[in-house]
């Protein structure tokens, strides 16, 4: 059997944080060896257009995210790394998918419901966001989509869209599946009931944060709980981070202390902060170095775009033929 194709994207809407790293990016880095030559990873700049204020800084975010993805360990020799905007064919496929997907399917997306509740005006782009995502995945023949938990629904919708399309125009697309890590939902430091996100101030540790910033944020992490008998969500979240970045013996020591109630959260926080700081030190250095030569980053992405575009054009030829265009 031919090896599966991996596709995923991330919006250039801000810096990479520990949630996105543990939920998605670290997985991308791990997959690039096993699926060498079969991974398509990109910055989702068309998607980012939905938020005008953030999008005003898109060019800067794109370069920074480019540096961060490379600094995190993605190797353009093994994968196809590019900006979504450099493959405009996805917008054509998105339109075609718009003609087979019922609006009710889009209206029930959790992310659409959350975002449209808060938006003054609900633009069609917000509703069609996952249709473009489906086009992103299917145009490269994606079988597996490494994302965090919040994106599962969009991948399931991609399966629906592939099926609707195949039913109407004949077998064209395979139905992709999400690929999750064991840390697919890292929680906010300050609101541990909500997922860590760059849109909640103080919620996220960014990979590029300075040691002082990391320590300050982790020290402020909420550890209190409303329920008495179970581990508070914020403490569980700290333990999850600890387990990812610290040595097992040390994690166990704190777990024992938690069990016999001798734990001091200030010590737990300092230990978690120490390991986060140490773990991301090489990342911070590589990122800074890469950002000294933004043109080089751009070159890497342009080379990736050539390959991605060739694949996208191949798919679109098939798609157009199916339609009779
Ligand atoms: P944000 O919600 O902060 O804007 P993104 O939308 O840029 O994050 O997410 C990029 C990738 O990281 C997606 O695959 C997403 O599912 C994953 N991700 C984001 N936040 C988390 C989190 N808190 N835990 C696990 N994965 C996450
Ligand atoms: N919607 C994804 C997010 O917010 C980003 C994304 C765009 C994506 N296109 C994609 C993820 C295709 C996986 C596959 O994180």
XYZ file of C-alpha atoms and ligand atoms in Angstrom:
367
model
C 0.000 0.000 0.000
C 1.199 3.508 -0.783
C 2.232 5.488 2.263
C -0.256 7.948 3.639
C -0.033 11.679 3.030
C 0.044 14.061 5.989
C -1.405 17.579 5.768
C -1.740 20.307 8.369
C -1.713 24.073 8.724
C -1.434 26.738 11.364
C -2.682 30.294 11.203
C -0.081 33.085 11.280
C -2.023 34.967 13.924
C 0.622 35.155 16.654
C 3.451 33.280 18.256
C 3.569 29.518 18.715
C 2.553 28.419 22.204
C 3.049 25.299 24.259
C -0.529 24.129 23.527
C -0.058 24.265 19.760
C 3.396 22.736 20.145
C 2.219 19.750 22.180
C -1.048 19.349 20.269
C 0.301 19.695 16.752
C 3.767 20.997 15.900
C 5.809 18.457 17.843
C 3.813 15.782 16.045
C 4.622 17.381 12.677
C 8.306 17.187 13.547
C 8.002 13.536 14.559
C 6.048 12.587 11.432
C 8.513 14.112 8.974
C 10.886 11.136 9.191
C 8.370 8.315 8.884
C 6.473 10.164 6.151
C 9.461 11.807 4.530
C 8.428 13.460 1.271
C 4.720 12.974 2.036
C 4.048 15.845 4.477
C 2.483 19.172 3.510
C 2.634 21.817 6.239
C 1.694 25.444 5.770
C 0.855 28.775 7.342
C -2.877 29.352 6.827
C -2.880 32.985 5.769
C -6.187 32.902 3.879
C -7.830 31.644 7.056
C -6.194 34.426 9.060
C -8.046 37.033 6.954
C -11.125 36.404 9.082
C -9.746 38.548 11.892
C -8.925 41.962 10.402
C -7.068 43.321 13.429
C -4.693 40.384 13.669
C -4.430 40.154 9.910
C -2.998 43.680 9.799
C 0.231 42.101 11.121
C 0.027 38.998 8.968
C 3.307 39.537 7.099
C 5.251 39.837 10.369
C 3.463 36.872 11.944
C 4.092 34.792 8.848
C 7.840 35.406 8.949
C 7.980 34.787 12.696
C 5.918 31.635 12.444
C 8.156 30.506 9.579
C 11.187 30.949 11.831
C 9.418 29.186 14.698
C 8.403 26.170 12.643
C 11.979 25.779 11.428
C 13.373 26.374 14.924
C 10.994 23.727 16.306
C 12.696 21.194 14.051
C 10.781 21.052 10.776
C 13.182 20.211 7.976
C 12.271 21.495 4.503
C 14.350 18.708 2.974
C 11.903 16.187 4.382
C 8.606 18.040 4.039
C 6.816 20.520 1.802
C 6.608 23.728 3.839
C 4.812 26.735 2.366
C 2.355 29.571 2.754
C -1.250 28.779 1.883
C -1.544 32.029 -0.118
C 1.045 30.772 -2.603
C -1.293 28.006 -3.727
C -4.381 29.971 -4.830
C -5.873 26.778 -6.308
C -7.218 25.956 -2.826
C -9.655 28.841 -3.098
C -10.981 27.374 -6.347
C -11.478 23.990 -4.713
C -13.086 25.715 -1.718
C -15.698 27.233 -4.024
C -16.384 23.870 -5.596
C -16.857 22.331 -2.161
C -19.225 25.187 -1.270
C -21.545 23.807 -3.904
C -21.828 20.392 -2.230
C -21.897 21.201 1.501
C -25.169 22.102 3.256
C -25.004 25.333 5.262
C -26.480 23.488 8.256
C -23.268 21.415 8.443
C -21.239 24.615 8.706
C -23.575 26.269 11.201
C -23.147 23.479 13.693
C -19.349 23.800 13.926
C -18.397 24.678 17.517
C -15.771 27.173 16.428
C -18.280 28.942 14.168
C -20.842 29.089 16.968
C -18.322 30.495 19.468
C -16.822 33.040 17.096
C -20.081 34.190 15.538
C -21.593 34.784 18.976
C -18.800 37.228 19.751
C -18.547 38.878 16.311
C -20.337 42.144 15.517
C -20.815 41.065 11.928
C -20.667 37.427 10.907
C -18.872 37.308 7.580
C -19.295 34.433 5.157
C -15.575 33.709 5.634
C -16.230 32.659 9.219
C -18.896 30.186 8.112
C -16.822 28.894 5.205
C -13.602 28.594 7.222
C -13.799 24.779 7.461
C -14.638 24.444 3.757
C -11.325 26.094 2.927
C -9.702 23.789 5.465
C -11.235 20.797 3.657
C -9.818 22.123 0.378
C -6.396 22.491 2.061
C -6.430 18.876 3.114
C -7.961 17.243 0.053
C -6.033 19.171 -2.594
C -2.820 17.438 -1.425
C -4.535 14.076 -1.030
C -4.322 14.229 2.776
C -5.025 10.973 4.631
C -3.946 12.037 8.129
C -4.235 15.479 9.703
C -2.106 16.143 12.807
C -4.008 18.762 14.844
C -5.143 19.501 18.386
C -8.508 18.393 19.714
C -10.309 21.612 18.794
C -9.816 20.818 15.101
C -11.322 17.296 15.110
C -14.722 18.591 14.089
C -13.244 20.340 11.063
C -11.508 17.163 9.950
C -14.751 15.211 10.337
C -16.466 17.818 8.197
C -13.703 17.326 5.623
C -14.701 13.656 5.507
C -18.338 14.655 4.931
C -17.327 17.029 2.160
C -15.182 14.361 0.472
C -18.157 12.008 0.594
C -20.645 14.566 -0.743
C -18.250 15.339 -3.550
C -17.564 11.728 -4.431
C -21.288 10.968 -4.466
C -22.010 13.760 -6.872
C -18.983 13.690 -9.167
C -17.524 10.209 -8.722
C -14.703 8.892 -6.521
C -12.087 11.656 -6.263
C -10.998 12.055 -2.641
C -10.105 9.700 0.212
C -11.608 10.547 3.609
C -8.871 11.864 5.926
C -8.621 11.238 9.659
C -7.296 13.440 12.473
C -4.014 12.444 14.076
C -3.897 13.409 17.745
C -1.145 13.451 20.330
C -1.734 12.405 23.926
C -1.658 16.113 24.773
C -4.326 17.193 22.295
C -5.864 19.701 24.689
C -3.496 21.702 26.876
C -5.371 24.042 29.195
C -4.899 27.762 29.910
C -2.631 28.640 32.801
C -5.001 31.312 34.099
C -8.353 29.744 33.101
C -7.681 26.007 33.411
C -11.207 25.142 32.283
C -10.451 26.609 28.845
C -7.926 25.508 26.249
C -4.601 27.340 26.172
C -4.923 29.895 23.401
C -3.112 32.936 22.130
C -6.408 34.826 22.192
C -6.685 34.592 26.013
C -4.099 36.958 27.575
C -1.939 35.230 30.189
C -3.232 31.819 29.147
C -0.287 30.634 27.090
C 3.439 30.114 27.434
C 4.882 31.073 24.074
C 7.875 29.093 22.878
C 9.705 32.358 22.291
C 8.988 33.750 25.792
C 12.049 34.796 27.770
C 12.933 32.781 30.898
C 11.526 35.589 33.064
C 8.268 35.670 31.142
C 7.878 31.899 31.393
C 8.519 31.943 35.133
C 6.133 34.840 35.747
C 3.310 33.172 33.799
C 3.753 29.760 35.383
C 3.901 31.311 38.854
C 0.539 32.940 38.195
C -1.050 29.675 37.049
C -4.366 29.007 38.793
C -4.239 25.939 41.052
C -7.390 26.460 43.113
C -10.404 24.293 42.513
C -14.120 24.408 43.135
C -14.456 20.627 43.477
C -12.833 19.270 46.658
C -12.233 15.639 45.869
C -10.585 15.666 42.445
C -7.300 17.169 41.318
C -7.875 20.830 40.358
C -7.797 21.316 36.577
C -4.927 23.816 36.843
C -2.811 21.386 38.864
C -3.541 18.560 36.439
C -2.467 20.863 33.625
C 0.823 21.697 35.387
C 1.461 17.992 35.871
C 0.747 17.404 32.181
C 3.322 20.038 31.211
C 5.755 18.664 33.769
C 5.416 15.148 32.339
C 6.213 16.442 28.849
C 9.229 18.544 29.735
C 10.623 17.234 33.030
C 12.267 13.957 34.096
C 9.920 11.180 35.237
C 11.499 10.810 38.727
C 10.932 14.440 39.524
C 7.328 14.320 38.306
C 6.737 11.251 40.470
C 8.207 12.979 43.497
C 5.691 15.804 43.162
C 2.856 13.365 42.475
C 3.637 11.568 45.730
C 3.665 14.909 47.539
C 0.291 15.710 45.988
C -1.079 12.359 47.159
C 0.081 12.841 50.752
C -0.876 16.536 50.669
C 2.621 17.815 51.389
C 2.923 19.465 47.997
C 3.747 23.158 47.725
C 2.389 24.543 44.522
C 5.043 27.266 44.430
C 7.702 24.531 44.214
C 5.758 22.617 41.573
C 5.449 25.805 39.527
C 9.139 26.615 39.825
C 10.068 23.114 38.714
C 7.705 23.265 35.717
C 9.055 26.717 34.794
C 12.689 25.507 35.082
C 12.061 22.647 32.665
C 10.102 24.759 30.200
C 12.902 27.326 30.209
C 15.591 24.703 29.642
C 13.624 22.732 27.033
C 12.983 25.736 24.826
C 16.399 27.408 25.205
C 17.768 25.908 21.951
C 14.498 26.845 20.210
C 14.853 30.481 21.309
C 18.431 30.664 20.044
C 17.597 29.078 16.670
C 14.589 31.341 16.241
C 16.650 34.457 16.825
C 19.319 33.298 14.438
C 16.763 32.509 11.715
C 15.045 35.864 12.143
C 18.303 37.619 11.319
C 17.813 36.456 7.729
C 14.100 36.737 6.919
C 14.804 36.444 3.185
C 16.223 32.977 3.717
C 13.059 31.920 5.509
C 10.992 33.255 2.635
C 13.126 31.332 0.137
C 12.488 28.070 1.967
C 8.736 28.691 1.848
C 8.806 29.674 -1.826
C 10.592 26.462 -2.736
C 7.986 24.502 -0.800
C 5.205 26.430 -2.537
C 6.461 25.315 -5.945
C 6.092 21.666 -4.980
C 2.764 22.202 -3.207
C 1.383 24.115 -6.170
C 2.392 21.435 -8.640
C 0.500 18.844 -6.567
C -2.511 21.172 -6.206
C -2.636 21.798 -9.947
C -2.522 18.082 -10.606
C -5.522 17.575 -8.308
C -7.408 20.459 -9.871
C -6.988 18.963 -13.326
C -8.644 15.799 -12.086
C -11.371 17.785 -10.326
C -12.128 19.913 -13.379
C -12.304 16.834 -15.545
C -14.778 15.216 -13.152
C -17.019 18.273 -13.384
C -16.740 18.446 -17.135
C -14.951 21.850 -17.194
P -4.856 29.234 19.013
O -6.117 28.600 19.467
O -3.997 29.633 20.135
O -5.098 30.348 18.017
P -4.052 27.743 16.685
O -5.445 27.899 16.166
O -2.983 28.530 16.006
O -4.057 28.094 18.239
O -3.689 26.203 16.654
C -2.661 25.626 15.927
C -2.651 24.120 16.131
O -2.386 23.823 17.497
C -3.979 23.428 15.817
O -3.716 22.136 15.319
C -4.649 23.337 17.155
O -5.573 22.282 17.238
C -3.462 23.103 18.088
N -3.719 23.679 19.419
C -3.991 24.987 19.687
N -4.180 25.166 21.005
C -4.006 23.958 21.579
C -4.064 23.494 22.935
N -4.338 24.307 23.932
N -3.821 22.176 23.172
C -3.535 21.332 22.153
N -3.473 21.708 20.865
C -3.703 22.996 20.570
N -7.984 25.634 11.258
C -6.655 25.274 11.703
C -6.380 25.959 13.068
O -6.988 26.920 13.403
C -5.599 25.705 10.724
C -5.743 25.008 9.411
C -6.056 25.588 8.203
C -5.577 23.623 9.147
N -6.099 24.652 7.238
C -5.799 23.444 7.769
C -5.259 22.533 9.953
C -5.729 22.176 7.183
C -5.192 21.264 9.365
C -5.415 21.089 7.983
O -5.513 25.528 13.763
